[in-house]
């Protein structure tokens, strides 16, 4: 069966865009192949690790388990949409200043999830951070530094 | 994933008309989390999926009716169940179960309908829905019908839903003032792994005596089931934890756990014993 392409339109990091997707394409595939955005990348492919995190209509999803066709009419934000020009967002800044990464493969997912957490909870405890991020895995095991980065970002955001 | 067709009807009636009672390769898709896992693993190769994402109305609602029954629409995401004040008030065990069900991203996308209709015995909510006496409303070309949660799960990845029926909502009856419920699970591989054993208990008690209890187990068994012998063993007994041992023993005898990477039959039997006891303690002290 030849995949029937469909035309979808949505907002991507603040811009109105269109794409041609087949029903069996995932959100990660579409972002990489059609928009050359590689911040969301597939690792486990099963919803477990968070490397493929994308924000759809204000909520985090695993882009590896999300059909690209479901992006139609949605508001999509990827890690590439966080910085304003050269200026990193406070969570990105905090990951840099606390060295919340080693190889960096998991980092874009963590940064998006931490942004979501801090939107809901401006001053999370360590337990709350661990619980919220339990679906994000870091093979380099930089967890202690990630938790420091969350506290640091929370402090900055509370001052803003 | 291999190519397939995707249809996106705008109403429940349209969606039902697009289902095919004779073709197992045609299925509805809600959040897609469970289906995509199967499709990626090559365990399911659809020819056509019918997306429910454009459907609106009661399918997306959480509300309490005039009898105090809690209605949960099939398209309500698990994150909404987790965070809804109505669910916290009327079925606190459901909110609590959702808090440790998979991770935030899955809960944001996964729907209650998909969770229940998949018939996967490892899901967390089915045993709790059984214990709470929930009912499911199914809608199909011949109209609608109600199915008790206890009759919904008929086998390994099999439910009582027909191929041309859709789950519209789950209704949890108003709890009586002397009742309380709890769900406990055992995860074998990591703290937030799928459960190896899940046990739900709903008890009615008065002055330190259990009037009756509904107990259900999942994950260890081929489908979520009630534990009739354990229920009988606890009826009329005191809520002191000593009397829970007998029920736990009865449960361990009556289950037939399936061995898998999360444990052998004997090990899971032991875990059923431990968790029936814990579920009873938790339910009768909450
Ligand atoms: C990484 C990961 C970890 C998980 N861990 C857990 C866990 O620890 N505990 C747990 O309980 N669950 C766990 N899950 C499972 C999760 O709960 C289910 O995947 C989810 O609830 C399915 O909902 P969905 O809307 O995505 O279903 P879909 O994938 O869209 O559909 C699932 C099935 O239901 C059918 N269907 C969907 N909606 C309807 C409807 N309204 N009427 C009739 N049929 C319908 C579909 O045809 C399909 O067969 C996990 C999932 C993932 C991806
Ligand atoms: S690649 Fe999607 S969660 Fe791991
Ligand atoms: S920094 Fe390497 S995987 Fe997290």
Coordinates of C-alpha atoms and ligand atoms in Angstrom, one line a residue:
Chain A
X1 CA 0.0 0.0 0.0
X2 CA 1.5 3.4 -0.9
X3 CA 1.2 5.8 2.0
X4 CA -1.3 8.5 1.3
X5 CA 0.3 11.8 2.1
X6 CA -1.8 14.4 3.9
X7 CA -1.3 18.1 4.2
X8 CA -1.3 19.4 7.7
X9 CA -0.8 22.9 9.1
X10 CA 0.3 23.8 12.6
X11 CA 2.3 26.3 14.7
X12 CA 5.9 25.3 15.2
X13 CA 8.0 27.3 17.7
X14 CA 5.7 30.3 17.1
X15 CA 5.6 30.1 13.2
X16 CA 2.7 28.9 11.1
X17 CA 4.0 26.0 9.0
X18 CA 2.7 23.2 6.8
X19 CA 3.9 19.7 6.2
X20 CA 3.1 16.6 4.1
X21 CA 2.9 13.5 6.3
X22 CA 1.9 9.9 5.9
X23 CA -0.3 8.4 8.5
X24 CA 2.5 6.1 9.8
X25 CA 5.0 8.9 10.4
X26 CA 5.8 9.9 13.9
X27 CA 6.2 13.4 15.2
X28 CA 9.9 13.0 15.7
X29 CA 10.4 11.8 12.1
X30 CA 8.5 14.7 10.8
X31 CA 10.4 17.3 12.8
X32 CA 13.7 15.8 11.7
X33 CA 13.0 15.1 8.1
X34 CA 10.8 18.1 7.2
X35 CA 12.0 20.8 9.5
X36 CA 15.6 19.7 10.3
X37 CA 15.0 20.0 14.0
X38 CA 17.1 17.4 15.8
X39 CA 16.5 18.4 19.4
X40 CA 13.8 15.7 19.8
X41 CA 15.5 12.4 18.9
X42 CA 14.4 8.8 19.2
X43 CA 16.3 6.7 21.6
X44 CA 14.1 4.0 23.3
X45 CA 11.3 4.5 20.9
X46 CA 8.9 3.2 23.6
X47 CA 7.9 6.3 25.7
X48 CA 10.3 5.5 28.5
X49 CA 13.3 7.8 28.1
X50 CA 12.1 11.2 27.2
X51 CA 14.8 12.0 24.6
X52 CA 12.0 12.6 22.0
X53 CA 10.0 15.1 24.2
X54 CA 7.9 17.7 22.3
X55 CA 5.4 20.1 23.7
X56 CA 2.0 19.8 22.0
X57 CA -0.7 22.3 22.9
X58 CA 1.2 23.1 26.2
X59 CA 1.7 19.5 27.3
X60 CA 4.7 17.2 27.0
X61 CA 4.4 14.1 24.7
X62 CA 6.8 11.4 23.6
X63 CA 7.4 12.3 19.9
X64 CA 8.3 8.7 19.2
X65 CA 4.8 7.5 20.1
X66 CA 2.9 10.4 18.7
X67 CA 1.5 10.3 15.1
X68 CA 2.7 13.3 13.0
X69 CA -0.8 13.6 11.6
X70 CA -2.0 14.5 15.1
X71 CA 0.1 17.7 15.0
X72 CA -2.5 19.1 12.5
X73 CA -3.8 22.4 13.9
X74 CA -1.7 22.0 17.1
X75 CA 0.7 24.4 18.7
X76 CA 4.1 22.6 18.8
X77 CA 7.2 23.7 20.7
X78 CA 10.5 22.0 20.6
X79 CA 13.7 22.7 22.5
X80 CA 14.8 24.9 19.5
X81 CA 11.9 27.2 20.4
X82 CA 13.1 28.1 23.9
X83 CA 16.0 30.5 23.3
X84 CA 15.4 34.0 22.2
X85 CA 18.1 34.5 19.5
X86 CA 21.4 33.9 21.3
X87 CA 19.8 34.2 24.8
X88 CA 19.1 30.8 26.4
X89 CA 16.0 30.4 28.5
X90 CA 16.5 30.2 32.3
X91 CA 16.3 26.4 32.3
X92 CA 18.8 26.0 29.6
X93 CA 21.1 28.5 31.4
X94 CA 20.7 26.5 34.6
X95 CA 21.7 23.2 32.9
X96 CA 24.8 25.0 31.6
X97 CA 25.8 26.6 34.8
X98 CA 25.2 23.4 36.9
X99 CA 26.7 21.1 34.2
X100 CA 23.4 19.1 34.1
X101 CA 24.6 16.9 31.3
X102 CA 27.6 15.0 30.0
X103 CA 27.1 13.8 26.4
X104 CA 23.9 15.9 26.1
X105 CA 21.7 13.3 24.3
X106 CA 19.0 13.4 26.9
X107 CA 19.3 17.1 27.6
X108 CA 16.7 18.6 25.3
X109 CA 14.1 16.3 26.7
X110 CA 15.0 17.1 30.3
X111 CA 15.0 20.9 29.6
X112 CA 11.5 20.7 28.1
X113 CA 10.2 18.6 31.0
X114 CA 11.7 20.9 33.6
X115 CA 10.0 23.9 31.9
X116 CA 6.7 22.1 32.2
X117 CA 7.4 21.2 35.8
X118 CA 8.3 24.8 36.8
X119 CA 5.2 26.1 35.0
X120 CA 3.1 24.0 37.4
X121 CA 5.2 24.1 40.5
X122 CA 7.4 27.1 41.0
X123 CA 9.3 25.6 43.9
X124 CA 9.4 21.9 43.7
X125 CA 11.0 19.7 46.4
X126 CA 13.7 17.2 45.4
X127 CA 11.1 14.4 45.7
X128 CA 8.7 16.2 43.4
X129 CA 11.5 16.8 40.9
X130 CA 12.5 13.1 40.9
X131 CA 8.9 12.0 40.5
X132 CA 8.1 14.4 37.7
X133 CA 11.3 13.4 35.8
X134 CA 11.0 9.7 36.4
X135 CA 10.2 9.2 32.8
X136 CA 13.4 10.8 31.6
X137 CA 16.6 8.7 31.5
X138 CA 20.2 9.9 31.4
X139 CA 22.7 7.2 30.4
X140 CA 25.5 9.5 31.7
X141 CA 23.7 9.5 35.1
X142 CA 24.1 13.3 35.6
X143 CA 21.0 13.2 37.8
X144 CA 22.4 15.0 40.8
X145 CA 23.5 17.9 38.5
X146 CA 20.1 17.9 36.8
X147 CA 18.4 18.2 40.1
X148 CA 20.7 21.2 41.0
X149 CA 19.9 22.7 37.7
X150 CA 16.1 22.4 38.4
X151 CA 16.6 24.2 41.8
X152 CA 18.7 26.9 40.1
X153 CA 16.2 27.5 37.3
X154 CA 13.4 27.6 39.8
X155 CA 15.2 30.2 41.8
X156 CA 15.9 32.4 38.7
X157 CA 12.3 32.0 37.5
X158 CA 10.8 33.0 40.9
X159 CA 12.9 36.2 40.7
X160 CA 11.6 37.1 37.2
Chain B
X1 CA 6.0 1.4 11.1
X2 CA 4.4 0.1 7.9
X3 CA 1.9 2.3 6.1
X4 CA -1.8 2.3 6.9
X5 CA -4.8 4.5 6.2
X6 CA -6.0 7.0 8.8
X7 CA -9.5 8.3 9.1
X8 CA -10.5 11.2 11.4
X9 CA -14.3 11.3 11.8
X10 CA -15.9 14.2 13.6
X11 CA -18.6 12.3 15.5
X12 CA -19.1 9.1 17.5
X13 CA -21.7 7.9 15.0
X14 CA -19.4 8.5 12.1
X15 CA -16.6 6.7 13.9
X16 CA -18.7 3.7 14.6
X17 CA -19.8 3.5 10.9
X18 CA -16.2 3.4 9.9
X19 CA -15.3 0.4 12.1
X20 CA -15.3 -3.0 10.5
X21 CA -16.8 -5.9 12.5
X22 CA -15.0 -8.5 10.3
X23 CA -11.6 -7.0 9.9
X24 CA -9.2 -7.1 12.9
X25 CA -6.7 -4.9 11.0
X26 CA -9.1 -2.0 11.3
X27 CA -9.1 -0.4 14.8
X28 CA -9.9 2.9 16.6
X29 CA -7.0 4.9 17.9
X30 CA -7.3 7.4 20.7
X31 CA -3.9 8.5 22.3
X32 CA -2.1 5.9 20.2
X33 CA 0.4 5.1 23.0
X34 CA -0.5 1.4 23.3
X35 CA -1.1 0.9 19.6
X36 CA 2.1 2.6 18.6
X37 CA 4.1 0.3 20.9
X38 CA 2.5 -2.7 19.2
X39 CA 2.9 -1.3 15.7
X40 CA 6.5 -0.5 16.3
X41 CA 7.2 -4.0 17.6
X42 CA 5.4 -5.4 14.6
X43 CA 2.8 -7.1 16.8
X44 CA 0.0 -5.2 15.1
X45 CA -0.1 -4.1 11.5
X46 CA -3.2 -2.0 10.8
X47 CA -4.6 -1.5 7.3
X48 CA -6.8 1.4 8.6
X49 CA -7.0 3.3 11.9
X50 CA -10.0 5.4 12.9
X51 CA -8.8 8.3 15.0
X52 CA -11.0 9.5 17.8
X53 CA -9.2 12.8 18.3
X54 CA -11.8 15.0 16.6
X55 CA -14.6 13.7 18.8
X56 CA -15.8 16.2 21.4
X57 CA -18.5 16.5 24.1
X58 CA -19.1 14.0 27.0
X59 CA -16.3 11.7 25.7
X60 CA -13.9 14.3 27.1
X61 CA -15.8 15.2 30.2
X62 CA -15.4 14.3 33.9
X63 CA -18.6 14.9 35.8
X64 CA -20.8 13.8 38.7
X65 CA -24.5 13.1 38.1
X66 CA -27.4 13.7 40.4
X67 CA -26.9 10.3 42.0
X68 CA -23.3 11.1 42.9
X69 CA -22.0 8.7 40.2
X70 CA -18.7 9.7 38.6
X71 CA -18.7 9.8 34.8
X72 CA -15.3 9.5 33.1
X73 CA -15.4 10.1 29.3
X74 CA -13.4 7.5 27.2
X75 CA -11.2 10.3 25.7
X76 CA -10.2 11.8 29.0
X77 CA -6.4 11.6 29.3
X78 CA -5.0 9.9 32.3
X79 CA -3.3 13.1 33.4
X80 CA -6.7 14.7 33.7
X81 CA -7.9 11.8 35.9
X82 CA -4.7 12.3 38.0
X83 CA -5.3 16.0 38.5
X84 CA -9.1 16.3 38.5
X85 CA -10.5 17.6 41.8
X86 CA -13.8 15.7 41.1
X87 CA -11.9 12.4 40.8
X88 CA -9.9 13.2 43.9
X89 CA -13.1 13.7 45.8
X90 CA -15.2 10.9 44.5
X91 CA -12.6 8.2 43.7
X92 CA -9.3 9.2 45.4
X93 CA -7.8 5.7 44.7
X94 CA -8.1 6.5 41.0
X95 CA -6.2 9.8 41.3
X96 CA -3.5 8.1 43.4
X97 CA -3.1 5.2 41.0
X98 CA -2.7 7.6 38.1
X99 CA 0.1 9.4 39.8
X100 CA 2.4 6.4 39.4
X101 CA 1.0 5.1 36.2
X102 CA 3.8 5.3 33.6
X103 CA 5.2 8.8 33.2
X104 CA 3.9 12.4 32.6
X105 CA 4.2 12.2 28.8
X106 CA 2.3 9.0 28.5
X107 CA -0.4 10.2 30.9
X108 CA -0.8 13.4 28.9
X109 CA -1.6 11.4 25.8
X110 CA -3.1 8.1 26.9
X111 CA -6.8 8.0 27.3
X112 CA -9.0 6.1 29.8
X113 CA -10.8 4.4 26.9
X114 CA -7.6 3.2 25.3
X115 CA -6.3 2.1 28.7
X116 CA -9.4 -0.1 29.3
X117 CA -10.2 -1.2 25.7
X118 CA -6.7 -2.5 25.1
X119 CA -7.3 -5.4 27.4
X120 CA -3.7 -5.5 28.4
X121 CA -3.6 -7.3 31.8
X122 CA -0.7 -5.1 32.9
X123 CA -2.7 -1.9 33.0
X124 CA -3.2 -0.4 36.5
X125 CA -6.7 0.9 36.5
X126 CA -8.8 -2.2 35.4
X127 CA -8.5 -4.0 38.8
X128 CA -9.4 -0.8 40.6
X129 CA -12.4 -0.2 38.3
X130 CA -13.5 -3.8 39.1
X131 CA -13.2 -3.2 42.8
X132 CA -15.1 0.1 42.6
X133 CA -18.0 -1.6 40.8
X134 CA -17.5 0.5 37.7
X135 CA -19.5 0.1 34.5
X136 CA -18.6 0.8 31.0
X137 CA -20.9 2.2 28.3
X138 CA -20.3 0.8 24.9
X139 CA -21.8 2.3 21.8
X140 CA -22.2 0.4 18.5
X141 CA -24.3 0.2 15.4
X142 CA -27.0 -1.6 17.4
X143 CA -27.2 1.1 20.0
X144 CA -25.6 1.2 23.4
X145 CA -25.1 -1.2 26.3
X146 CA -23.6 -1.3 29.7
X147 CA -20.9 -3.8 30.7
X148 CA -19.7 -4.3 34.3
X149 CA -16.0 -3.8 34.7
X150 CA -15.8 -7.3 36.1
X151 CA -17.2 -8.7 32.8
X152 CA -15.2 -6.4 30.5
X153 CA -11.9 -8.3 30.5
X154 CA -12.5 -11.7 28.9
X155 CA -8.9 -12.8 28.1
X156 CA -5.3 -11.9 27.3
X157 CA -5.7 -8.6 25.4
X158 CA -9.4 -9.4 24.9
X159 CA -12.4 -7.4 26.1
X160 CA -16.1 -7.9 25.8
X161 CA -16.3 -5.0 23.3
X162 CA -17.3 -5.9 19.8
X163 CA -15.0 -4.8 16.9
X164 CA -17.6 -2.3 15.8
X165 CA -18.3 -0.9 19.3
X166 CA -16.6 2.1 21.0
X167 CA -16.2 2.7 24.7
X168 CA -17.9 5.9 25.5
X169 CA -17.5 6.3 29.2
X170 CA -16.7 4.6 32.5
X171 CA -19.1 5.2 35.4
X172 CA -17.9 4.8 39.0
X173 CA -20.9 4.5 41.4
X174 CA -21.1 6.9 44.3
X175 CA -19.2 5.4 47.2
X176 CA -21.2 4.6 50.3
X177 CA -20.0 6.5 53.4
X178 CA -18.6 3.3 55.0
X179 CA -16.5 2.2 52.0
X180 CA -13.0 2.9 50.9
X181 CA -10.7 1.6 48.3
X182 CA -7.0 1.2 47.4
X183 CA -4.7 -0.1 44.7
X184 CA -1.2 -1.3 45.3
X185 CA 1.3 -2.6 42.8
X186 CA 4.6 -4.4 42.7
X187 CA 7.1 -3.4 40.0
X188 CA 9.8 -5.9 39.5
X189 CA 12.3 -4.3 37.2
X190 CA 12.4 -0.7 38.3
X191 CA 10.3 1.6 40.5
X192 CA 8.3 2.9 37.5
X193 CA 8.2 -0.3 35.5
X194 CA 4.9 -1.8 34.4
X195 CA 3.4 -3.7 37.3
X196 CA 4.3 -7.4 37.9
X197 CA 1.3 -7.6 40.3
X198 CA -1.5 -5.1 40.9
X199 CA -4.1 -5.6 43.6
X200 CA -7.2 -3.5 44.2
X201 CA -9.4 -3.7 47.3
X202 CA -12.7 -2.0 48.1
X203 CA -14.0 -2.6 51.5
X204 CA -17.1 -1.6 53.4
X205 CA -16.5 -1.6 57.2
X206 CA -18.4 -0.7 60.3
X207 CA -17.0 -0.5 63.8
X208 CA -13.9 -2.4 63.0
X209 CA -15.6 -5.1 61.0
X210 CA -15.3 -5.7 57.3
X211 CA -18.9 -6.0 56.0
X212 CA -17.7 -7.1 52.6
X213 CA -14.8 -6.6 50.2
X214 CA -14.2 -6.7 46.5
X215 CA -10.6 -7.8 45.6
X216 CA -9.2 -7.8 42.1
X217 CA -5.8 -8.8 40.8
X218 CA -4.1 -7.9 37.5
X219 CA -0.7 -8.1 35.8
X220 CA 0.2 -11.4 37.3
X221 CA -2.8 -13.1 35.6
X222 CA -3.9 -13.4 32.0
X223 CA -6.6 -10.8 32.7
X224 CA -7.8 -8.8 35.6
X225 CA -9.9 -11.0 37.8
X226 CA -11.8 -10.9 41.1
X227 CA -10.5 -13.0 44.0
X228 CA -13.7 -14.7 45.2
X229 CA -12.1 -17.0 47.8
X230 CA -10.2 -14.1 49.3
X231 CA -13.3 -11.9 49.4
X232 CA -15.2 -14.7 51.2
X233 CA -12.3 -15.1 53.7
X234 CA -12.4 -11.5 54.8
X235 CA -16.1 -11.0 55.0
X236 CA -17.3 -10.4 58.6
X237 CA -13.7 -10.3 59.9
X238 CA -12.1 -7.6 62.0
X239 CA -10.0 -4.8 60.3
X240 CA -7.0 -5.8 62.5
X241 CA -4.3 -6.8 60.1
X242 CA -4.1 -10.4 61.5
X243 CA -7.4 -11.3 59.8
X244 CA -6.0 -10.2 56.5
X245 CA -3.5 -13.1 56.4
X246 CA -6.3 -15.5 55.7
X247 CA -7.6 -13.6 52.8
X248 CA -4.0 -13.2 51.5
X249 CA -3.5 -17.0 51.8
X250 CA -6.8 -17.6 49.9
X251 CA -5.8 -15.3 47.2
X252 CA -2.4 -16.9 46.7
X253 CA -4.2 -20.3 46.4
X254 CA -6.8 -19.1 43.9
X255 CA -4.6 -17.2 41.4
X256 CA -2.8 -18.7 38.5
X257 CA 0.0 -16.3 37.7
X258 CA 1.7 -16.3 34.3
X259 CA 5.5 -16.5 34.4
X260 CA 7.4 -13.8 32.4
X261 CA 10.5 -11.6 32.7
X262 CA 9.0 -10.1 35.8
X263 CA 8.9 -13.3 37.8
X264 CA 8.1 -17.0 37.9
X265 CA 4.6 -18.3 38.8
X266 CA 5.7 -19.1 42.4
X267 CA 7.3 -15.7 42.9
X268 CA 4.2 -13.9 41.6
X269 CA 2.0 -16.0 43.8
X270 CA 4.0 -14.9 46.8
X271 CA 3.7 -11.3 45.6
X272 CA 0.0 -11.7 45.3
X273 CA -0.2 -12.8 48.9
X274 CA 1.9 -9.8 50.1
X275 CA 0.0 -7.3 48.0
X276 CA -3.5 -8.6 48.8
X277 CA -2.6 -8.0 52.5
X278 CA -1.2 -4.6 51.8
X279 CA -4.2 -3.6 49.7
X280 CA -6.6 -4.6 52.5
X281 CA -4.6 -2.8 55.1
X282 CA -4.4 0.3 52.9
X283 CA -8.1 0.2 52.0
X284 CA -9.3 -0.3 55.5
X285 CA -7.2 2.4 57.0
X286 CA -7.9 5.1 54.4
Ligands
LIG1 C1 6.2 3.8 28.1 C2 4.8 3.3 28.6 C3 4.7 2.9 29.9 C4 3.5 2.4 30.3 N1 3.4 2.0 31.6 C5 2.2 1.7 32.1 C6 2.0 1.3 33.5 O1 3.0 1.2 34.3 N2 0.8 1.0 33.9 C7 -0.3 1.1 33.1 O2 -1.4 0.9 33.5 N3 -0.2 1.4 31.8 C8 1.0 1.7 31.3 N4 1.1 2.1 30.0 C9 0.0 1.9 29.1 C10 -0.9 3.1 28.9 O3 -1.7 3.2 30.1 C11 -1.7 2.8 27.7 O4 -0.8 2.8 26.6 C12 -2.7 3.8 27.4 O5 -3.6 4.0 28.5 C13 -3.5 3.5 26.2 O6 -4.3 4.6 25.9 P1 -4.3 5.3 24.4 O7 -5.4 6.3 24.4 O8 -3.0 5.7 24.1 O9 -4.8 4.0 23.6 P2 -4.6 3.6 22.1 O10 -3.2 3.2 21.8 O11 -5.1 4.7 21.2 O12 -5.6 2.4 22.0 C14 -5.4 1.2 22.8 C15 -6.4 0.2 22.3 O13 -7.7 0.6 22.7 C16 -8.6 0.7 21.5 N5 -9.4 1.9 21.8 C17 -8.9 3.2 22.1 N6 -10.0 4.0 22.4 C18 -11.1 3.2 22.3 C19 -12.5 3.5 22.6 N7 -12.9 4.6 23.0 N8 -13.3 2.4 22.4 C20 -12.9 1.2 21.9 N9 -11.6 0.9 21.7 C21 -10.7 1.9 21.9 C22 -7.6 0.8 20.3 O14 -8.2 0.3 19.2 C23 -6.5 -0.1 20.8 O15 -6.7 -1.4 20.7 C24 2.4 2.5 29.5 C25 2.5 2.9 28.2 C26 3.7 3.4 27.7 C27 3.8 3.9 26.3
LIG2 S1 12.6 7.8 22.3 FE1 10.6 8.5 22.9 S2 10.6 8.2 25.0 FE2 12.4 7.3 24.4
LIG3 S1 24.0 13.6 29.4 FE1 24.4 11.7 28.4 S2 22.5 10.7 28.4 FE2 22.2 12.4 29.7

